[in-house]
Tab-separated table of C-alpha atoms in Angstrom:
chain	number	residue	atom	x	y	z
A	1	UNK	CA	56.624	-59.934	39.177
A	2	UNK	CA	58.799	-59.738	42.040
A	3	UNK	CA	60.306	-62.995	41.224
A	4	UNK	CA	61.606	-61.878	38.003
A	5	UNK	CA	65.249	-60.678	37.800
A	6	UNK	CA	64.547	-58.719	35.513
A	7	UNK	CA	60.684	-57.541	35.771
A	8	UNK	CA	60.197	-54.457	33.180
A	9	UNK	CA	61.446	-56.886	30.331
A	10	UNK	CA	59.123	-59.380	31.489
A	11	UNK	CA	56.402	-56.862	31.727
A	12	UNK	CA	57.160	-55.277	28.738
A	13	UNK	CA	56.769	-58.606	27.135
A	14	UNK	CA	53.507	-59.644	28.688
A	15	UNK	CA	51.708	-56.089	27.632
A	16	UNK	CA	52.980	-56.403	24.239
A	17	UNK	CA	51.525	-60.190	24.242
A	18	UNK	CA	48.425	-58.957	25.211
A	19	UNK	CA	47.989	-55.797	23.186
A	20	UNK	CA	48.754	-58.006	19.976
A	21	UNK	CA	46.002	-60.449	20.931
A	22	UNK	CA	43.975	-57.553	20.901
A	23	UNK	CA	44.663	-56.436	18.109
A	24	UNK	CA	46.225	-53.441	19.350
A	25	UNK	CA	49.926	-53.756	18.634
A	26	UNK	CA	51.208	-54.642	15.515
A	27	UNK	CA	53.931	-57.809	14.834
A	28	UNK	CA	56.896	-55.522	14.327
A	29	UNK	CA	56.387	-53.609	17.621
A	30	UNK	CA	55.715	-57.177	19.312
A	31	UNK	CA	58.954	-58.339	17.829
A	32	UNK	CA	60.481	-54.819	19.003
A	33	UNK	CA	59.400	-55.579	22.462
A	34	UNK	CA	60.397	-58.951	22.737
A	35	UNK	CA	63.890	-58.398	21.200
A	36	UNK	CA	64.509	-55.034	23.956
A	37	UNK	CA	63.555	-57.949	26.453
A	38	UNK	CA	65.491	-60.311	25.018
A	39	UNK	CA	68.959	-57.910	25.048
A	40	UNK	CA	68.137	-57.171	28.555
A	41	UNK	CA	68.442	-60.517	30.098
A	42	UNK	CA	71.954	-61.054	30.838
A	43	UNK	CA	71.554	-63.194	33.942
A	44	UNK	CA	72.354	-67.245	34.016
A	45	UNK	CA	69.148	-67.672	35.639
A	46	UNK	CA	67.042	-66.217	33.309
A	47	UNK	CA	68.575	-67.757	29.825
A	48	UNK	CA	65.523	-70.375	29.693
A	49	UNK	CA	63.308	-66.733	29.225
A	50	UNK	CA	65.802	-64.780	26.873
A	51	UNK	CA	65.603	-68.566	24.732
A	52	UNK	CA	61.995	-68.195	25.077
A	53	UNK	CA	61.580	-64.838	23.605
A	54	UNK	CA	64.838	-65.148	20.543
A	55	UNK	CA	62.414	-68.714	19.807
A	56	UNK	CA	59.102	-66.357	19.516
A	57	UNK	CA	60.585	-63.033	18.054
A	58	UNK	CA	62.370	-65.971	15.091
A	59	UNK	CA	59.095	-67.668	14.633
A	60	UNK	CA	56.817	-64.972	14.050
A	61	UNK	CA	59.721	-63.444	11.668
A	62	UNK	CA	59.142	-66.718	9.534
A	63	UNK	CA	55.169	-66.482	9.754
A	64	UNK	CA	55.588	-63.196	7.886
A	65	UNK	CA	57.610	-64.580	5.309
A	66	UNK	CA	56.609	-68.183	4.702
A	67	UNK	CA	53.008	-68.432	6.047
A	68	UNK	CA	50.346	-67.392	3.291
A	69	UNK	CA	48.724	-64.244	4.590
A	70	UNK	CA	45.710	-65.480	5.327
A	71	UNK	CA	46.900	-67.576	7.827
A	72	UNK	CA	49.317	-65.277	9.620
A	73	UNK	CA	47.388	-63.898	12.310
A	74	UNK	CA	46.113	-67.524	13.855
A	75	UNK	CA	49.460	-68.774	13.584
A	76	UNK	CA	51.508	-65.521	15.436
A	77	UNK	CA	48.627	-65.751	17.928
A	78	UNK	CA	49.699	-69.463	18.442
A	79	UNK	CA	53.150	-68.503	19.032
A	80	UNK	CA	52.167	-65.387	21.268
A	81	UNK	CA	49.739	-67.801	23.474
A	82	UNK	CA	53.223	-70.696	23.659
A	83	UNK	CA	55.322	-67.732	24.753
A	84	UNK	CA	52.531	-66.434	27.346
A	85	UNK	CA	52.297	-70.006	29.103
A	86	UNK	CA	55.864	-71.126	28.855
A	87	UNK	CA	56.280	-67.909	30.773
A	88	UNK	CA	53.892	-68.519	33.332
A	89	UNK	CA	55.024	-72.248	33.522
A	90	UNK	CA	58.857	-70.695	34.154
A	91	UNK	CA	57.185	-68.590	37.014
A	92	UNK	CA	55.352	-71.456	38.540
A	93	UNK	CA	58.949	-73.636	38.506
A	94	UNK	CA	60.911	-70.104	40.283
A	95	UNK	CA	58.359	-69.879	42.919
């Protein structure tokens, strides 16, 4: 992570991805996480990944109110997986 500007809210981000995948986290802390991250980018450089994480933190906000319940959980895992690659991809590209 030493390529991150700002590597706690990316780590932050990726634990909280990956505890909610296993089912150890629950959507509003995710969302918690992800908007801490989010407020912490201030750099040019890094607006692509504070983008990234408003897009994600606003899309699983909408799951929980216009996605029938049943369906929530594949769909915020969808959007947790996007957010997990775009960030990788976004890594890749600063390397």
């Amino acid at each position: 992570m030493k390529n991150w500007l700002y590597p706690e809210a990316v780590r932050r981000v990726g634990n909280a991805c990956n505890l909610f995948l296993s089912g150890q986290l629950e959507v509003t802390s995710l969302q918690a996480d992800l908007y801490q991250s989010e407020q912490e980018i201030q750099a040019i450089d890094e607006k692509w990944l504070r983008s990234l994480l408003f897009e994600a933190e606003n899309k699983l906000e909408e799951i929980t109110y216009m996605v029938p319940s049943g369906q929530q959980k594949e769909a915020m895992r969808e959007v947790v997986l996007k957010l997990l690659i775009d960030i990788h991809k976004g890594k890749l590209n600063r390397t």
